[in-house]
PDB file of C-alpha atoms in Angstrom:
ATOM      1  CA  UNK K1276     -13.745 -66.485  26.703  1.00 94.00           C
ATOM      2  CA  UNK K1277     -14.445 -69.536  28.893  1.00 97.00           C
ATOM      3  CA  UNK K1278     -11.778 -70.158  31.300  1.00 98.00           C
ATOM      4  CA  UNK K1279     -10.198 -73.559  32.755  1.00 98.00           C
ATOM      5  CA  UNK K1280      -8.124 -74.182  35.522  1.00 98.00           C
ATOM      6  CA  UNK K1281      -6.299 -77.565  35.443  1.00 98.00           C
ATOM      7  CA  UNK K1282      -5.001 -79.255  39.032  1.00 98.00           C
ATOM      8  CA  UNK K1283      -2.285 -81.880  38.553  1.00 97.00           C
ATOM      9  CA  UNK K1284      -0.222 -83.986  40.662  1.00 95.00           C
ATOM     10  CA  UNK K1285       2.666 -85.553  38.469  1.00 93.00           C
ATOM     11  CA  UNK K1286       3.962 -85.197  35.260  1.00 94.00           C
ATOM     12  CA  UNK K1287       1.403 -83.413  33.517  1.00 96.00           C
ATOM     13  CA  UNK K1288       0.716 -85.027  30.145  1.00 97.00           C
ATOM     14  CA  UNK K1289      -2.423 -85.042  30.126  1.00 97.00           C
ATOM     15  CA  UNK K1290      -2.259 -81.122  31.445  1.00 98.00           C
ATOM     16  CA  UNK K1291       0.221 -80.369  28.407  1.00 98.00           C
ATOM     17  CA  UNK K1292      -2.462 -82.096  26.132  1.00 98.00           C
ATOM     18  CA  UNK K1293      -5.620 -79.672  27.251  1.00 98.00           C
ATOM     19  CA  UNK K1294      -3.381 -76.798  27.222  1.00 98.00           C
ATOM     20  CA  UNK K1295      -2.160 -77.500  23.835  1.00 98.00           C
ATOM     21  CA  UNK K1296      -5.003 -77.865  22.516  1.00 98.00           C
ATOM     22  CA  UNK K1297      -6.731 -74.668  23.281  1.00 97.00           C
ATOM     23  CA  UNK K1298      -3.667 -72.844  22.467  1.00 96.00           C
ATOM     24  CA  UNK K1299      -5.198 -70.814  19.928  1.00 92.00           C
ATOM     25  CA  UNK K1300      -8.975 -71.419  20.640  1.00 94.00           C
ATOM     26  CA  UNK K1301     -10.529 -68.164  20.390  1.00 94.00           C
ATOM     27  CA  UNK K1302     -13.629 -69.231  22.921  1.00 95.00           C
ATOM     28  CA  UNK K1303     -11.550 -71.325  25.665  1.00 97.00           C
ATOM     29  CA  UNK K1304      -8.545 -70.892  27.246  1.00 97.00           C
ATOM     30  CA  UNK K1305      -6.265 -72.662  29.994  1.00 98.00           C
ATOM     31  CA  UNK K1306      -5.078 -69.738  32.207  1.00 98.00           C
ATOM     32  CA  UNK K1307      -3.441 -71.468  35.526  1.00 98.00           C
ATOM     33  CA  UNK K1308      -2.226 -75.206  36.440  1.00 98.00           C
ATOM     34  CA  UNK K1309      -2.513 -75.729  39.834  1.00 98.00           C
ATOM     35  CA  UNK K1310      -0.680 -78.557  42.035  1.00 98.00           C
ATOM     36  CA  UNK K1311      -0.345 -80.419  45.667  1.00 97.00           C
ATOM     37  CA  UNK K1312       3.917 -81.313  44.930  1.00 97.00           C
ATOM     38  CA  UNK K1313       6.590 -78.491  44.612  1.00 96.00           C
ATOM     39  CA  UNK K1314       8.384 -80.598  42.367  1.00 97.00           C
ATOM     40  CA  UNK K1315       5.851 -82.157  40.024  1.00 96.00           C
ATOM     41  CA  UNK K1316       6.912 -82.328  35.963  1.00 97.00           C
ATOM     42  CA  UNK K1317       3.511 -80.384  35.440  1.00 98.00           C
ATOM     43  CA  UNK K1318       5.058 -77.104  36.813  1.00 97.00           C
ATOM     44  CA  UNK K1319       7.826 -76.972  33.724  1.00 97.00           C
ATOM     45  CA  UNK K1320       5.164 -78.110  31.630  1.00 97.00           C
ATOM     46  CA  UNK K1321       2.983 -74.835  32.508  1.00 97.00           C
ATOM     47  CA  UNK K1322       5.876 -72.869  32.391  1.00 97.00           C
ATOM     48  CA  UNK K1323       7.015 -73.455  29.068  1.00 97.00           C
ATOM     49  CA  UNK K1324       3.950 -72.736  27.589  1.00 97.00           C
ATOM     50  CA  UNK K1325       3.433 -69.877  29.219  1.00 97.00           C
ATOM     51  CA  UNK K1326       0.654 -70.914  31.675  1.00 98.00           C
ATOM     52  CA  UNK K1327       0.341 -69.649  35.395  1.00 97.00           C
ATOM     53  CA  UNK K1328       1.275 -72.587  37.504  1.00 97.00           C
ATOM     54  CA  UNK K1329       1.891 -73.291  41.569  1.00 94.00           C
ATOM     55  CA  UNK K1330       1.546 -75.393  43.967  1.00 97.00           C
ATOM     56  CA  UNK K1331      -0.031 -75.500  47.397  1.00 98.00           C
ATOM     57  CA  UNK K1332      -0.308 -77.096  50.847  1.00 97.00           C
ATOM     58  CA  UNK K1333      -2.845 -79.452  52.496  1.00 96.00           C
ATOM     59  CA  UNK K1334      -3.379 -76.397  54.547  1.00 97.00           C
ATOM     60  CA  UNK K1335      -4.308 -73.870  51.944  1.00 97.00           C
ATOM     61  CA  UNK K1336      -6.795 -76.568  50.290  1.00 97.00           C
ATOM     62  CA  UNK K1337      -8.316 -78.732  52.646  1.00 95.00           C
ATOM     63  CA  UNK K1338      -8.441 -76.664  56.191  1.00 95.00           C
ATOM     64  CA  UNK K1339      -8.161 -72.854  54.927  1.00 96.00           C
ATOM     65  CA  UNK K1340     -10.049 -71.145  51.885  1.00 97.00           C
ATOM     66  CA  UNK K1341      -6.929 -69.993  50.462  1.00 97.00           C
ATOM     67  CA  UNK K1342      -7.262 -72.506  47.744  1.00 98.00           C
ATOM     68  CA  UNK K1343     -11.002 -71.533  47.469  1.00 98.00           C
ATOM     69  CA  UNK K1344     -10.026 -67.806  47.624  1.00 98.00           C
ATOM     70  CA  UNK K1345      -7.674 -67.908  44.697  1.00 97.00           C
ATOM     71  CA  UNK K1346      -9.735 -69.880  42.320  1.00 98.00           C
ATOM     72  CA  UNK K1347     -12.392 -67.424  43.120  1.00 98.00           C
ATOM     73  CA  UNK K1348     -10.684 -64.672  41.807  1.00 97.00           C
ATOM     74  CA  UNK K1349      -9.480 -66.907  38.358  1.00 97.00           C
ATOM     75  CA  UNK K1350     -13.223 -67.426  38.156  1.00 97.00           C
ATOM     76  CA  UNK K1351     -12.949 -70.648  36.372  1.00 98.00           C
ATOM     77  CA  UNK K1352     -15.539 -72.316  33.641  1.00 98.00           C
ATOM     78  CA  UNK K1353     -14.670 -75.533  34.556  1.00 98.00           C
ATOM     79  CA  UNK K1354     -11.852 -76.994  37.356  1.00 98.00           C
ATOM     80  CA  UNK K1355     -10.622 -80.207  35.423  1.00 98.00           C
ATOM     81  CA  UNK K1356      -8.394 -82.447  37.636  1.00 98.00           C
ATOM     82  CA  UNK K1357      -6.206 -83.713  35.293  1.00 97.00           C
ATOM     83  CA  UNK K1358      -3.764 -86.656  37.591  1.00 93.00           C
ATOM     84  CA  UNK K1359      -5.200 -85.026  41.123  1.00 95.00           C
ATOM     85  CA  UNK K1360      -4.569 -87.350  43.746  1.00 91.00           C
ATOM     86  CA  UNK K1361      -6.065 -85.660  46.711  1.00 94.00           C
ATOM     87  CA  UNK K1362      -9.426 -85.625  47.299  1.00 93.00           C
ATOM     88  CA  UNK K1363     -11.119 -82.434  46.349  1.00 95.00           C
ATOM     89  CA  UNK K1364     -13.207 -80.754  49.397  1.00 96.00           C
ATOM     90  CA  UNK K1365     -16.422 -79.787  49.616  1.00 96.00           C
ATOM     91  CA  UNK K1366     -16.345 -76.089  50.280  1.00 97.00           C
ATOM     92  CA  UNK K1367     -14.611 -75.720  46.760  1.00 97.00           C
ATOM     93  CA  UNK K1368     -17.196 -78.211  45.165  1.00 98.00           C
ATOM     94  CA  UNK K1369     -20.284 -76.197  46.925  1.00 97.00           C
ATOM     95  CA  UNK K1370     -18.499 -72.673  45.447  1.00 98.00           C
ATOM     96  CA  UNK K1371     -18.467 -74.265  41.816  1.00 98.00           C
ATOM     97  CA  UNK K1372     -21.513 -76.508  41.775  1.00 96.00           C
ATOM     98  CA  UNK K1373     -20.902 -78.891  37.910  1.00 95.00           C
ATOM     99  CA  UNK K1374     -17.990 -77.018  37.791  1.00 97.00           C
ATOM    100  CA  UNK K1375     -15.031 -79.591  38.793  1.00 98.00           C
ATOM    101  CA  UNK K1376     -14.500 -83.274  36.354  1.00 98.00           C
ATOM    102  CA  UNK K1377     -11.819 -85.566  36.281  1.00 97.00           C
ATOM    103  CA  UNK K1378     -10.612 -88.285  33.903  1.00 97.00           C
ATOM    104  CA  UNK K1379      -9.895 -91.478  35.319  1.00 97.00           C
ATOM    105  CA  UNK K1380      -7.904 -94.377  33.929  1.00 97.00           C
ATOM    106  CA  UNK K1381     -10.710 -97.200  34.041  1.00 97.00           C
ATOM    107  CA  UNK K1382     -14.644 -98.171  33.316  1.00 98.00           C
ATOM    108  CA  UNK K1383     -15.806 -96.524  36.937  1.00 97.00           C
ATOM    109  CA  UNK K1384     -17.617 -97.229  38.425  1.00 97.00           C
ATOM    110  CA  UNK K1385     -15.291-100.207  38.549  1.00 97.00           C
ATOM    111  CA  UNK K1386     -11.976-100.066  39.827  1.00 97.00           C
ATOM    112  CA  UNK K1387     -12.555 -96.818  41.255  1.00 95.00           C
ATOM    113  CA  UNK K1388     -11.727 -95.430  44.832  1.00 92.00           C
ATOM    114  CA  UNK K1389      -9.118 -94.171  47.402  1.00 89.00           C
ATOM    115  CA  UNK K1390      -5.433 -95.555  45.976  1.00 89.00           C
ATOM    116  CA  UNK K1391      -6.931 -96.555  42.612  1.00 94.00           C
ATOM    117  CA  UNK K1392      -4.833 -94.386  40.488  1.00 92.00           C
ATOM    118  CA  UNK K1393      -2.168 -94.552  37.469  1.00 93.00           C
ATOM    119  CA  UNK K1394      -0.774 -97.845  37.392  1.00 96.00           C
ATOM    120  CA  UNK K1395      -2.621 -99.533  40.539  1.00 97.00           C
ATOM    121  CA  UNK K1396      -5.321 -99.461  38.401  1.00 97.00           C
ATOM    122  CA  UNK K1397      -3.836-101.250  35.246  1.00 98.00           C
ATOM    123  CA  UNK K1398      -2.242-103.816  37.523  1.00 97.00           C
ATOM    124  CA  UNK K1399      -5.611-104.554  38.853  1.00 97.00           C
ATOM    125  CA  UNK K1400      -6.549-104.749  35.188  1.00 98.00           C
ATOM    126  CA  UNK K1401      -3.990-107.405  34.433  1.00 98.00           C
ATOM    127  CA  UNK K1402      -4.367-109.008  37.613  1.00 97.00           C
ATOM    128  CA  UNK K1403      -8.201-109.622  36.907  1.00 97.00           C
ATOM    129  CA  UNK K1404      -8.273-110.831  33.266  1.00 97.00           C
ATOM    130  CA  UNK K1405     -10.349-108.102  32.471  1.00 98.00           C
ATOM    131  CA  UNK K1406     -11.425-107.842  28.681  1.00 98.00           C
ATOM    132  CA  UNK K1407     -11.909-104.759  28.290  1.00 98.00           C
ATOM    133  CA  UNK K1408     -10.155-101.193  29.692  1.00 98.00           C
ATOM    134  CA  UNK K1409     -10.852 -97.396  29.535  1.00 98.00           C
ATOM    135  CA  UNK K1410     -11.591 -93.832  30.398  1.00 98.00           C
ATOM    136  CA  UNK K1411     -13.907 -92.199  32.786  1.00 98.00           C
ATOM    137  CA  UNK K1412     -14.548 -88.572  32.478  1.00 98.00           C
ATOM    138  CA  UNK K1413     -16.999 -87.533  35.432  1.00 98.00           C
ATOM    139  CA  UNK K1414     -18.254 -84.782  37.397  1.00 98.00           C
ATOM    140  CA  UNK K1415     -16.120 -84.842  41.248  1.00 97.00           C
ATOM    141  CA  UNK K1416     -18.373 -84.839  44.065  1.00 95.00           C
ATOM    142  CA  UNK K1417     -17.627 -85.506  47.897  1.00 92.00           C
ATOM    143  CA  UNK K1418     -16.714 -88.954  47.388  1.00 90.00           C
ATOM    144  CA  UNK K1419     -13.361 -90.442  45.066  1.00 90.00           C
ATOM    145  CA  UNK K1420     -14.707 -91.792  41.536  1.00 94.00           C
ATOM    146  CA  UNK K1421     -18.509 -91.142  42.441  1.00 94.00           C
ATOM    147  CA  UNK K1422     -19.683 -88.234  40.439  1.00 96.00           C
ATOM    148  CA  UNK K1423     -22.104 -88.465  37.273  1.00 97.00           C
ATOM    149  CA  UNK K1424     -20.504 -89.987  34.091  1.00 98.00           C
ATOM    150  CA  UNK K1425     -19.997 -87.412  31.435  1.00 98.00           C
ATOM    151  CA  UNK K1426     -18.274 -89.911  29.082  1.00 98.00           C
ATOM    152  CA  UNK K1427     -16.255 -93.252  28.448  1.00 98.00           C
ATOM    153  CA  UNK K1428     -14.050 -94.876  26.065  1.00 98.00           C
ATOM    154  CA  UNK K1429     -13.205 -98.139  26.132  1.00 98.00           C
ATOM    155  CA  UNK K1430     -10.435-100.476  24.987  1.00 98.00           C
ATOM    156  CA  UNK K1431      -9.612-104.380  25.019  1.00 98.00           C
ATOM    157  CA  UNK K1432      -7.169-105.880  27.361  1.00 98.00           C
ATOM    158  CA  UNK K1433      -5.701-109.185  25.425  1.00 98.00           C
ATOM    159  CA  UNK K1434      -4.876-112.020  27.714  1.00 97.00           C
ATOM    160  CA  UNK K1435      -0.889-111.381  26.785  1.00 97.00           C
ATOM    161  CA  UNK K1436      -0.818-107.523  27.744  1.00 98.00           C
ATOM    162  CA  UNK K1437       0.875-106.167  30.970  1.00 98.00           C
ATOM    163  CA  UNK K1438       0.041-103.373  33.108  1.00 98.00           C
ATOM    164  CA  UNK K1439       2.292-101.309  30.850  1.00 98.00           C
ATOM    165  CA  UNK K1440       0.243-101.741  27.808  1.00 98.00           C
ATOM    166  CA  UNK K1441      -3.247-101.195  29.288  1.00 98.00           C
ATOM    167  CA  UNK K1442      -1.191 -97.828  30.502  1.00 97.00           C
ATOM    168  CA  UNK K1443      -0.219 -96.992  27.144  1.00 98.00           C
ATOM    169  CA  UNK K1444      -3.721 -97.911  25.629  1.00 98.00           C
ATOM    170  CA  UNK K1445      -5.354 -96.083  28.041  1.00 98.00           C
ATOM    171  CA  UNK K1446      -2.789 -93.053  27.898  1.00 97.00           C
ATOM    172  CA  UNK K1447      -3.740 -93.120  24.107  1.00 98.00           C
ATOM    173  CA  UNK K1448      -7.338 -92.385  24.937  1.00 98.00           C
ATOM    174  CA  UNK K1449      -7.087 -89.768  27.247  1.00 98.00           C
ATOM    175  CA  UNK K1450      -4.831 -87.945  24.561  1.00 98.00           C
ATOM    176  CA  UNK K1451      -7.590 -88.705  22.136  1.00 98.00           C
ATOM    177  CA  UNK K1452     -11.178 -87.828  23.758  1.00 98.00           C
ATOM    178  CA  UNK K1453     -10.490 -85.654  26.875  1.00 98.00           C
ATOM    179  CA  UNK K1454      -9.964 -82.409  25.390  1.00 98.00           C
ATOM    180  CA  UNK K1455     -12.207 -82.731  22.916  1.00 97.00           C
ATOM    181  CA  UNK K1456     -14.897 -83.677  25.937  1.00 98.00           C
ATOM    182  CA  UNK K1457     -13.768 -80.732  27.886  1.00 98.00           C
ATOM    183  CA  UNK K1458     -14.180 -78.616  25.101  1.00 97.00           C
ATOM    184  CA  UNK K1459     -17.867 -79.851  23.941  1.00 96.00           C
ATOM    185  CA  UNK K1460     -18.704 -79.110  27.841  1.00 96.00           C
ATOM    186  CA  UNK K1461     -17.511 -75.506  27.668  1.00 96.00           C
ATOM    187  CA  UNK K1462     -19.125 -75.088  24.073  1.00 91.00           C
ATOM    188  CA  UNK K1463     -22.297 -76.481  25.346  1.00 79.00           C
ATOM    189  CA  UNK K1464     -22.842 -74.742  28.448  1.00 62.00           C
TER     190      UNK K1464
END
């Protein structure tokens, strides 16, 4: 059974998603959510489906191996940051080398980067006149947005939509493709 361990930041749709959808996979399964804020949605999310979930300090991730220390013991397939804000470290990337991806809501490696997240991104969208929108899915290295491309989906941006609608386009693709590209990366490996 390949394992995945999911770290979120807010409300965890994208969490509930992935963890729905290997419910009842008999070769992959989510066993803990892990986040940075005591009081994110994700933790009830986790809960009622009967996933492991916490949260944890700068401390324990960034300037301790506590963090490292319990994923170690979860011994994780794959780490997917699912809405992570904080930057992952390096002594957790060096312990599970190709291990760690995250989805991110735009065509990296534009509009990419410290504070591009959620709906700074879509503004910048809007505020741009891009064309065209989408979905990174990429390996996480030392640097925010940087890692190798795994996948991308795209979608158009009409001249009349707001921020709001490139969120809910976008939204609607990482429902769509990012389980089913987390689960040909298990498969596959």
């Amino acid at each position: 059974m390949k394992r995945i361990v999911i770290f979120a930041s807010g409300s965890g749709s994208n969490a509930e998603n992935l963890i729905r959808f290997f419910l009842n996979n008999a070769h992959v399964e989510v066993t803990h959510v892990m986040t940075n804020n005591p009081h994110a949605k994700v933790l009830d999310r986790a809960k009622n489906l009967n996933i492991s979930a916490f949260s944890f300090n700068r401390q324990a991730f960034s300037k301790s191996d506590d963090v490292l220390n319990i994923l170690k013991t979860f011994q994780p397939d794959l780490i997917v940051l699912a809405g992570f804000l904080w930057k992952f470290p390096e002594h957790i990337l060096a312990a599970f080398p190709n291990k760690v991806i995250n989805i991110h809501p735009a065509l990296l490696p534009n509009y990419g980067g410290k504070g591009m997240y959620g709906m700074h991104v879509h503004h910048a969208i809007v505020t741009n006149k891009e064309v065209e929108s989408g979905i990174s899915i990429h390996y996480v290295n030392e640097h925010y947005d940087e890692g190798a491309l795994i996948f991308q989906a795209t979608c158009p941006v009409l001249p009349t939509d707001t921020a709001e609608n490139v969120a809910e386009k976008i939204h609607a693709l990482e429902m769509e493709h990012f389980p089913k590209v987390v689960n040909k990366l298990l498969i596959e490996k």
